[in-house]
Coordinates of C-alpha atoms and ligand atoms in Angstrom, one line a residue:
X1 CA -21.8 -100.3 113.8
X2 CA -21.7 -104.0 112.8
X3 CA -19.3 -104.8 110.1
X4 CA -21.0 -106.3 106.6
X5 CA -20.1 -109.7 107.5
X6 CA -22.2 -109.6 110.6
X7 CA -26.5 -109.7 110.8
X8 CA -29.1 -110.9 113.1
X9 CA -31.1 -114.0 112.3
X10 CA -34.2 -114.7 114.0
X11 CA -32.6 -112.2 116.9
X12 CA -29.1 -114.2 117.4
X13 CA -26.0 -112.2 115.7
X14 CA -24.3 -114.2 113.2
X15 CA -20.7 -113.7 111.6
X16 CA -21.0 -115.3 108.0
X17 CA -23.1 -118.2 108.6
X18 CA -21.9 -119.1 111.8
X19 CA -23.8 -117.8 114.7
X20 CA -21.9 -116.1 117.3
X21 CA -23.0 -118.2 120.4
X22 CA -21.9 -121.5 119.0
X23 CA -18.4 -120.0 119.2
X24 CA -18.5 -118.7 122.4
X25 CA -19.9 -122.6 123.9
X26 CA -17.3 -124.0 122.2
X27 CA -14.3 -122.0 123.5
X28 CA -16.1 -119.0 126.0
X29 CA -15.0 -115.5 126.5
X30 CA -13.1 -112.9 125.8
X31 CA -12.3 -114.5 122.0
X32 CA -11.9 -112.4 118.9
X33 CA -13.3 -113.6 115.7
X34 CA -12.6 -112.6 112.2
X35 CA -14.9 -112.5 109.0
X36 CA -12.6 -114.1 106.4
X37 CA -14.9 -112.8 103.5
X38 CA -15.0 -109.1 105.0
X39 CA -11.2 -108.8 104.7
X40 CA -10.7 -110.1 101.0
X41 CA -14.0 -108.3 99.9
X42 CA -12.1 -105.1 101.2
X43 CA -8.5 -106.1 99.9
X44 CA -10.4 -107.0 96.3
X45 CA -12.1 -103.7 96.6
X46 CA -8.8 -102.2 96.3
X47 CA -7.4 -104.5 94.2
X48 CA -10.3 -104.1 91.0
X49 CA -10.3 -100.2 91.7
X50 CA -6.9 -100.1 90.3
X51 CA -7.7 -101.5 87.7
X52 CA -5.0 -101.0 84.7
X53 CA -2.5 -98.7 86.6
X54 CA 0.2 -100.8 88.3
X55 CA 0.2 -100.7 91.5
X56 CA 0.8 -102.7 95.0
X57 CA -1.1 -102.8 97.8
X58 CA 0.9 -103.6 101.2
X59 CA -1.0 -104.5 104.1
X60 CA 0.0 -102.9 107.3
X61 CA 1.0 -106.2 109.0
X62 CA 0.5 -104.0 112.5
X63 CA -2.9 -103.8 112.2
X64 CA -3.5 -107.2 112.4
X65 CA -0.4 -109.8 112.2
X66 CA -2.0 -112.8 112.9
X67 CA -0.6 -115.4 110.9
X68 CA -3.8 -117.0 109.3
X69 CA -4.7 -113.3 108.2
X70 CA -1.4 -112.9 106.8
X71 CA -1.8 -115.8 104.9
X72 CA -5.1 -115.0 103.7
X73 CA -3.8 -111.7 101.8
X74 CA -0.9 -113.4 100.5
X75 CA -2.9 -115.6 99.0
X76 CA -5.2 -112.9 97.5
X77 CA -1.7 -111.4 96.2
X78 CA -1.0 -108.9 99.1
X79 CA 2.1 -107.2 99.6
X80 CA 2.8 -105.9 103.1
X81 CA 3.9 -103.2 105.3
X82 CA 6.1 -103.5 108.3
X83 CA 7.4 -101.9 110.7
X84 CA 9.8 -104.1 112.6
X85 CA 12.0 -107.5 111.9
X86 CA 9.3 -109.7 113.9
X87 CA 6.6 -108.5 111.3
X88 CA 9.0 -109.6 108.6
X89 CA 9.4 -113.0 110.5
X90 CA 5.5 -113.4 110.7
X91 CA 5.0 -112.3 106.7
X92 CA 7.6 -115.1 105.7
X93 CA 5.9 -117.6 108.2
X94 CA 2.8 -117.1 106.9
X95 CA 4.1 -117.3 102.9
X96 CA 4.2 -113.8 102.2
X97 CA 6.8 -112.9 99.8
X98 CA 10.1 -110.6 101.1
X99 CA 9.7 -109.4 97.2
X100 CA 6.9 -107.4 98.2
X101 CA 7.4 -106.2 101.7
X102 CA 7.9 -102.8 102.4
X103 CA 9.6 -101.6 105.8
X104 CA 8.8 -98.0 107.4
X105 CA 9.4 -97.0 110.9
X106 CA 11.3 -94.5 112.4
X107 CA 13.8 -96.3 114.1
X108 CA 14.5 -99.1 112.6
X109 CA 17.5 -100.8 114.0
X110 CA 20.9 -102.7 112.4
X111 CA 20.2 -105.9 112.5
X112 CA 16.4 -105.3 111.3
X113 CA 17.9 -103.5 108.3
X114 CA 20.8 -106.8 107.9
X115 CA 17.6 -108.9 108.2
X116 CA 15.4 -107.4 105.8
X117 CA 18.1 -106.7 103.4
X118 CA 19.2 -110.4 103.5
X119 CA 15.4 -111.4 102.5
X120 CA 15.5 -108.9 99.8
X121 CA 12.4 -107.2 100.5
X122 CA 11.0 -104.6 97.8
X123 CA 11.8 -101.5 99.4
X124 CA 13.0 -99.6 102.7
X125 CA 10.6 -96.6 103.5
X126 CA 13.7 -94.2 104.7
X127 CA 12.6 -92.0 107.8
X128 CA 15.7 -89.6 108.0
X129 CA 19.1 -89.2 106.5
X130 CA 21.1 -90.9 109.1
X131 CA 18.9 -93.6 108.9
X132 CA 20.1 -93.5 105.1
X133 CA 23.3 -93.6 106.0
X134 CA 23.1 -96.7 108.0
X135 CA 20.9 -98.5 105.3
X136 CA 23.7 -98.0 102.7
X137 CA 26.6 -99.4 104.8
X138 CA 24.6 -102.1 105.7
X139 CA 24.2 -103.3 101.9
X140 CA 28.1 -102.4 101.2
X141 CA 28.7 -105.1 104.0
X142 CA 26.0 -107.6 102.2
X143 CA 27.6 -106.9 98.5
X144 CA 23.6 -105.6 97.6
X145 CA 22.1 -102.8 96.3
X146 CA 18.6 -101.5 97.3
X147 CA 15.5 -99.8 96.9
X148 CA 15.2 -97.0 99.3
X149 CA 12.3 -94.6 99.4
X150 CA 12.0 -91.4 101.6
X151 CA 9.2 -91.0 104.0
X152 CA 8.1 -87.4 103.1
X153 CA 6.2 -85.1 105.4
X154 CA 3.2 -83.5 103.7
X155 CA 2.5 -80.7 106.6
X156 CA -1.1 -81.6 106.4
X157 CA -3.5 -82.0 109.2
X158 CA -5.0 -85.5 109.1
X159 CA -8.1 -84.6 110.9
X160 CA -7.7 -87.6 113.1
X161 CA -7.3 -88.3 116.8
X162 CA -3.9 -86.4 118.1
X163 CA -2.4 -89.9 118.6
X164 CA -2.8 -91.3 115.0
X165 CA -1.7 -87.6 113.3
X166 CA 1.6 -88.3 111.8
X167 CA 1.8 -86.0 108.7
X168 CA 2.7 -82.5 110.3
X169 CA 6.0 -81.0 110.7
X170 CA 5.7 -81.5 114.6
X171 CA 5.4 -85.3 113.8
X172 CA 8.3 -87.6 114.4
X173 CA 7.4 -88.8 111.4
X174 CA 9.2 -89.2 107.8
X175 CA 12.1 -85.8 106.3
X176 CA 10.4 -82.3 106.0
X177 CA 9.1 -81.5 102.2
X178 CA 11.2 -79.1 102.0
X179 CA 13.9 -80.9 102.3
X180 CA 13.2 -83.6 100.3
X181 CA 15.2 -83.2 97.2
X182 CA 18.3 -82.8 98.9
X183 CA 17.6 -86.0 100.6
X184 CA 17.4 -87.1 97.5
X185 CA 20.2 -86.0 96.1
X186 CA 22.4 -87.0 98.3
X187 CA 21.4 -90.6 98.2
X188 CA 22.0 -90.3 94.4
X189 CA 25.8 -90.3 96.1
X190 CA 25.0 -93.1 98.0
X191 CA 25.9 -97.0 95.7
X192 CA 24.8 -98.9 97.7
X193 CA 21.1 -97.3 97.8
X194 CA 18.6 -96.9 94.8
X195 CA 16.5 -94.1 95.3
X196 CA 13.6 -95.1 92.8
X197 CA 10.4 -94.4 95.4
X198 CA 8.9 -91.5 97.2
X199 CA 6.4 -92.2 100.1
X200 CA 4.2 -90.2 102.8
X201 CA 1.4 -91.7 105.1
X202 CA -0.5 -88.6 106.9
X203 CA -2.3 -89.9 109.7
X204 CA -5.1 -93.1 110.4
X205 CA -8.9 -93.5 110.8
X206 CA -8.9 -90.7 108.0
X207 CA -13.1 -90.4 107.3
X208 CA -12.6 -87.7 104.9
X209 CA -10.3 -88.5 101.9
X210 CA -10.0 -84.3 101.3
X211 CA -6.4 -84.0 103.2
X212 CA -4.9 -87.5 102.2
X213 CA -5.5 -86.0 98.3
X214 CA -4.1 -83.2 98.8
X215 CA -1.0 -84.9 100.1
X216 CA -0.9 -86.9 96.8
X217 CA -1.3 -83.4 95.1
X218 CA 2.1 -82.2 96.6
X219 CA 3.7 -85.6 96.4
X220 CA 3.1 -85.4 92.6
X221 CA 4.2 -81.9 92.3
X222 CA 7.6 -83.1 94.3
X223 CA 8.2 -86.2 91.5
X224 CA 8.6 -83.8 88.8
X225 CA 10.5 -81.6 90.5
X226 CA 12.5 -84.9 91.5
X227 CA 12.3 -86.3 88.3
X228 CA 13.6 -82.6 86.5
X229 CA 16.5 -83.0 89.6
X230 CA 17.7 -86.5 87.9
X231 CA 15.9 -88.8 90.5
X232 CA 14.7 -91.6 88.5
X233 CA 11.0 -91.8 90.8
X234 CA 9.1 -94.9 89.3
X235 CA 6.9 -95.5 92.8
X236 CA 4.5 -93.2 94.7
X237 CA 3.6 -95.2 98.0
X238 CA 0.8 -93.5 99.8
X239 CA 0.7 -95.1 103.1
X240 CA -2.8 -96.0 104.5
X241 CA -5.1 -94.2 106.5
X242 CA -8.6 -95.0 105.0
X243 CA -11.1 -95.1 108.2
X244 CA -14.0 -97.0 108.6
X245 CA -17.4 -96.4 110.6
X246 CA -16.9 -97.0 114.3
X247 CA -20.6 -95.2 115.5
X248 CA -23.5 -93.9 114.1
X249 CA -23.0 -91.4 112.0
X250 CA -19.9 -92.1 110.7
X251 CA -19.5 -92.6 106.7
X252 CA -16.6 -94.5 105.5
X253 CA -15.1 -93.2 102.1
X254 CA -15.8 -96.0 99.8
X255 CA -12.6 -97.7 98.6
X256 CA -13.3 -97.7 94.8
X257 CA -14.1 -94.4 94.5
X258 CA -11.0 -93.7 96.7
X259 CA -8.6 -95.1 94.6
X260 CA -10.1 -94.3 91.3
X261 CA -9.8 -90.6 92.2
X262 CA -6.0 -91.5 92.8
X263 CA -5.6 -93.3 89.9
X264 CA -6.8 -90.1 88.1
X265 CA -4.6 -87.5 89.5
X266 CA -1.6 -89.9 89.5
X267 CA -2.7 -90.9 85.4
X268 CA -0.3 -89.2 83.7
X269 CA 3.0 -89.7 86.1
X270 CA 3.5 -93.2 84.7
X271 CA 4.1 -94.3 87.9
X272 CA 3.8 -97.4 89.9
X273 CA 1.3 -96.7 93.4
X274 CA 1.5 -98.3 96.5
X275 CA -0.7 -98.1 99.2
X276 CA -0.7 -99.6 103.1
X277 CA -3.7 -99.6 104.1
X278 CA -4.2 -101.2 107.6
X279 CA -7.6 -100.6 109.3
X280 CA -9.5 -99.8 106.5
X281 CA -9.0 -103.8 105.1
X282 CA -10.0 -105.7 108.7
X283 CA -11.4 -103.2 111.3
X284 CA -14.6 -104.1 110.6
X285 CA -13.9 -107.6 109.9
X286 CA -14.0 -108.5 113.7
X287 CA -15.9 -108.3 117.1
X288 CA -14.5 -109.2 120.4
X289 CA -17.1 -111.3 122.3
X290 CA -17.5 -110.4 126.2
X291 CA -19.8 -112.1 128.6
X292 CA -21.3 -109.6 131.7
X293 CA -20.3 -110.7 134.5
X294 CA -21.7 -108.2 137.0
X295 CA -24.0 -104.9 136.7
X296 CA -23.5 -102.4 139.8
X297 CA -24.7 -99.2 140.8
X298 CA -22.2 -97.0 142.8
X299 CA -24.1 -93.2 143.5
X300 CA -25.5 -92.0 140.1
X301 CA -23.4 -94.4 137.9
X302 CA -24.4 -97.8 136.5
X303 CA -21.8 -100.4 135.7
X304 CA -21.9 -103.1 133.6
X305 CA -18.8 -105.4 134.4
X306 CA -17.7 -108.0 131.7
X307 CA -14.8 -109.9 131.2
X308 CA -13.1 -108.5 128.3
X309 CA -10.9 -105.5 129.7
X310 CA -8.5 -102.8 128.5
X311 CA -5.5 -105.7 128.1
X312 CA -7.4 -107.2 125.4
X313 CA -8.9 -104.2 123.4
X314 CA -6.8 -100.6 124.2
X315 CA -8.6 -99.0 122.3
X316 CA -10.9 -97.1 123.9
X317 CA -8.6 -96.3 127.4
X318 CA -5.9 -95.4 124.8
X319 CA -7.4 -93.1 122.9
X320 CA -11.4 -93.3 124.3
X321 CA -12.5 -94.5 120.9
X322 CA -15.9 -95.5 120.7
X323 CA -16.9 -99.3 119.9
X324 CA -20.4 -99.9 119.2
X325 CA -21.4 -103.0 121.9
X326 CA -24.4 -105.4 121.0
X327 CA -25.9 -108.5 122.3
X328 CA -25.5 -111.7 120.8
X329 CA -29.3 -112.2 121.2
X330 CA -32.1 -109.1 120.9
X331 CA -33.8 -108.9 123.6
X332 CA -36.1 -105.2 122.5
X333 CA -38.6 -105.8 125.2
X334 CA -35.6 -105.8 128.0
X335 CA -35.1 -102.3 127.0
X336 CA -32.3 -100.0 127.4
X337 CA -30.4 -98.2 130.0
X338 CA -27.2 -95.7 130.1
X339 CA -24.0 -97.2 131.7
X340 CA -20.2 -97.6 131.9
X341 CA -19.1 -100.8 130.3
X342 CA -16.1 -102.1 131.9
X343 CA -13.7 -104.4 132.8
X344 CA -11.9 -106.6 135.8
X345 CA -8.6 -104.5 135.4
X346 CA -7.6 -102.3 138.2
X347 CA -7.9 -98.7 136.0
X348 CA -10.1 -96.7 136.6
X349 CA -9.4 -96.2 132.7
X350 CA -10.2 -99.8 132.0
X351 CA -13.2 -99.2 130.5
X352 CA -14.8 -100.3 126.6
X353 CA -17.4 -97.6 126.7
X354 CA -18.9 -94.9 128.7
X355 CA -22.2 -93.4 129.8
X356 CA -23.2 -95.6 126.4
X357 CA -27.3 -95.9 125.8
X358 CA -27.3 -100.2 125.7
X359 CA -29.4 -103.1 126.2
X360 CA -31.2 -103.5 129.6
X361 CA -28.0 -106.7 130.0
X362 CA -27.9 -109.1 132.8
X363 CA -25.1 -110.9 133.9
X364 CA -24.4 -114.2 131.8
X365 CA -25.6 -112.1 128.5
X366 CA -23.4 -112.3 126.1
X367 CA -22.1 -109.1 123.9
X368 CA -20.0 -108.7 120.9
X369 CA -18.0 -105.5 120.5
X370 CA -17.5 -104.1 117.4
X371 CA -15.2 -103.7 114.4
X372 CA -12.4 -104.8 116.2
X373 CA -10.7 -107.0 113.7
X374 CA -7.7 -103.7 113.8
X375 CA -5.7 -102.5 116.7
X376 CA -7.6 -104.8 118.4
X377 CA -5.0 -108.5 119.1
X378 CA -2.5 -106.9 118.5
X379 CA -2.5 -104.2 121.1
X380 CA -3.4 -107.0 123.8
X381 CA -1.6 -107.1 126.8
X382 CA -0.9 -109.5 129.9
X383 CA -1.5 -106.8 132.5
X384 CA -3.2 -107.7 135.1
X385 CA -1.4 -111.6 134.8
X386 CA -4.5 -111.9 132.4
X387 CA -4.5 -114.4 130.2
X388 CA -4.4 -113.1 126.0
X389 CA -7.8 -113.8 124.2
X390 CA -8.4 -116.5 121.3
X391 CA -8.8 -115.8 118.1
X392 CA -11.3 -117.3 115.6
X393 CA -11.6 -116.9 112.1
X394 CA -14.9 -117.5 110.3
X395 CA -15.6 -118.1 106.8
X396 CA -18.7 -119.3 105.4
X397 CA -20.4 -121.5 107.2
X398 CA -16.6 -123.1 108.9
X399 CA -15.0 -121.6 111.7
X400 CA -11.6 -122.3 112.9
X401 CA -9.2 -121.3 116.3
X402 CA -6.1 -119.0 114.3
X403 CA -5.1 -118.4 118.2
X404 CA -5.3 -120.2 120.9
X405 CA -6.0 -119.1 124.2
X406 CA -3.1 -118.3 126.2
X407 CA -2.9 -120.8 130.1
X408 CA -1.4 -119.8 132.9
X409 CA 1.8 -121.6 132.4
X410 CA 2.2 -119.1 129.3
X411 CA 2.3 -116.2 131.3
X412 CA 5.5 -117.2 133.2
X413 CA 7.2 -119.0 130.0
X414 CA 10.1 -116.8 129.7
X415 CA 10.7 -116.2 133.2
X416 CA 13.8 -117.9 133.6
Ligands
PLP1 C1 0.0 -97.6 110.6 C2 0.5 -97.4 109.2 C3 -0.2 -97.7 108.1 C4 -1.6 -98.3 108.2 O1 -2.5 -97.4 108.6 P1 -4.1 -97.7 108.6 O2 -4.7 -96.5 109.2 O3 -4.3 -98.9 109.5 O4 -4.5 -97.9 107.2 C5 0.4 -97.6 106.9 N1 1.6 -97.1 106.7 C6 2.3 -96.7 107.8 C7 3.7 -96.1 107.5 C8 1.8 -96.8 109.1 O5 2.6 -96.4 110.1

């Protein structure tokens, strides 16, 4: 599934107006590259749907944190979504603005709490009561007061891989629904803390928006009842979650018609929404580009060896999610053959795709792997003493290196 940014033009694949292969001449392979005009049609896309109702949307910073995308979105008048004090470092470095960061994790530590409240970011997304607890002290100390919301658990099945699941009971994820107003209530105790938000995020790669409304059906139903309690709710932050198409077959739900739908059942709340969504703004934005190195046959299997590998897209060994691989140049009348794509890492579960149907590909070919702009960088590794891939973003007809790649003498840096 090639994102929209990406077409063949007299069979050679082009990002934007920049074909692939000049990229990969320039600075070879593995390299990530990025459509700059995929990633602020899809934040704009949220942005107009909202239209009239006030509302932020926070990019989840851990979907894709380089610092050039960053500053791309901040520009476009992104908040963002973090989930750790380096993620706030990297949002500042790239000119975000702390006023409109919001931090949720479940174990956020002291000094990330000291270092986001001395930043004054927007709001802390508050994962249990102890945490809470911690939060408020922290302020006393720094003579501030702030906005705290509670990650609520909707108990509703994401439909989504196992790994990515975070809205049940069973999760580790967010205070149980039912206990949410006296949560709430006791932070109302709390002066240090201003309980003004309510928050939930169910799950990712969510392809059917059924469950993630119903959430926001219950999350509505718990502001009145918090509202009727004397908790002063003025923001509903919905976390992300919105998928996109990885294979045949799989419909993404459009974003306008996404967010209208919200809009509409959150109309007459008067409330602020926020949302985080991650993947659904650069997954398909990128491709990682491979070059075969080898093709082998070992008993009934065929192998087609290149050198990307499971340290610099995790993807698919992490939770065997399926990447669509195509070549940089058509070549029909090659035609096809069924085989493990895989790389030089010493796994047998280094692999980017399995008994896949794909191009007849001989070694020097080169191949872009797709809609990897998310969970893609950022889940890259130096196993293997492997060096970490560039990345490239495109826009227009321009391209420019936003990474470079890592040497050798990088890899022992910190070894002291
Ligand atoms: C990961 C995460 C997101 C982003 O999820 P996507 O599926 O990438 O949109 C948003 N909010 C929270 C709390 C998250 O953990």
């Amino acid at each position: 599934m090639l994102g929209e940014s990406y077409i063949y033009r007299d069979r050679t694949l082009y990002c934007e107006s920049v074909a692939l292969d000049d990229i990969v001449s320039r600075l070879g392979t593995p390299c990530y590259v990025y459509s700059a005009g995929s990633i602020l049609g899809r934040f704009n896309a949220y942005h107009s749907a909202f239209d009239a109702t006030p509302h932020m949307i926070c990019y989840a910073v851990k979907a894709n944190s380089n610092l050039e995308i960053l500053r791309l979105l901040a520009e476009a008048g992104s908040g963002f979504d973090i989930v750790s004090g380096g993620e706030l470092y990297r949002v500042m470095k790239a000119g975000g603005s702390p006023s409109k960061v919001v931090f949720s994790g479940v174990g956020k530590t002291a000094e990330e709490i000291a270092y986001a409240i001395d930043n004054d970011i927007h709001c802390f997304n508050c994962e249990s009561a102890s945490e809470l607890v911690l939060i408020d002290s922290i302020a006393a100390r720094h003579r501030n007061r702030v906005r705290v919301a509670f990650r609520v658990n909707p108990d509703i099945e994401a439909k989504t891989h196992p790994y990515i699941s975070t809205g049940l009971r069973e999760h580790k994820f967010g205070i149980d629904f039912e206990e949410a107003e006296a949560v709430y209530q006791r932070a109302l105790s709390f002066s240090h803390v201003v309980p003004e938000s309510l928050s939930c995020h169910i799950g990712s790669q969510l392809l059917d928006t059924g469950p993630i409304l119903e959430a926001l059906d219950k999350m509505l139903d718990l502001v009145d009842r918090l509202r009727a309690g004397g908790v002063p709710i003025k923001t509903l932050d919905l976390g992300g979650g919105l998928g996109v198409a990885y294979q045949d077959g799989d419909v993404a739900p459009p974003i306008p018609d996404f967010i209208r739908e919200m809009c509409r059942r959150a109309a007459t709340r008067n409330l602020e929404v926020h949302i985080e969504p991650g993947r659904s703004i650069v997954g398909a934005s990128g491709v990682l580009l491979t070059r075969v190195l080898y093709r082998k046959r070992t008993g009934e299997k065929e192998f087609v060896v290149v050198d990307a590998a499971m340290n610099d897209l995790l993807r698919p060994a992490l939770y065997k999610a399926h990447h669509s691989i195509v070549p940089l140049r058509e070549a029909p009348e090659r035609g096809a053959i069924v085989a493990d794509v895989v790389g030089p890492v010493c796994e047998t579960g280094d692999f980017l795709a399995r008994d896949r149907s794909i191009a007849n590909l001989l070694p020097g070919d080169l191949l872009a792997i797709c809609t990897t702009g998310a969970y893609g960088f950022v889940l890259a590794s130096n196993y293997n003493s492997r060096l970490r891939p560039p990345e490239v973003l495109v826009d227009g007809a321009g391209w420019r290196i936003i990474r470079a790649r890592e040497t050798y003498g990088d890899l022992i840096q910190e070894e002291i």
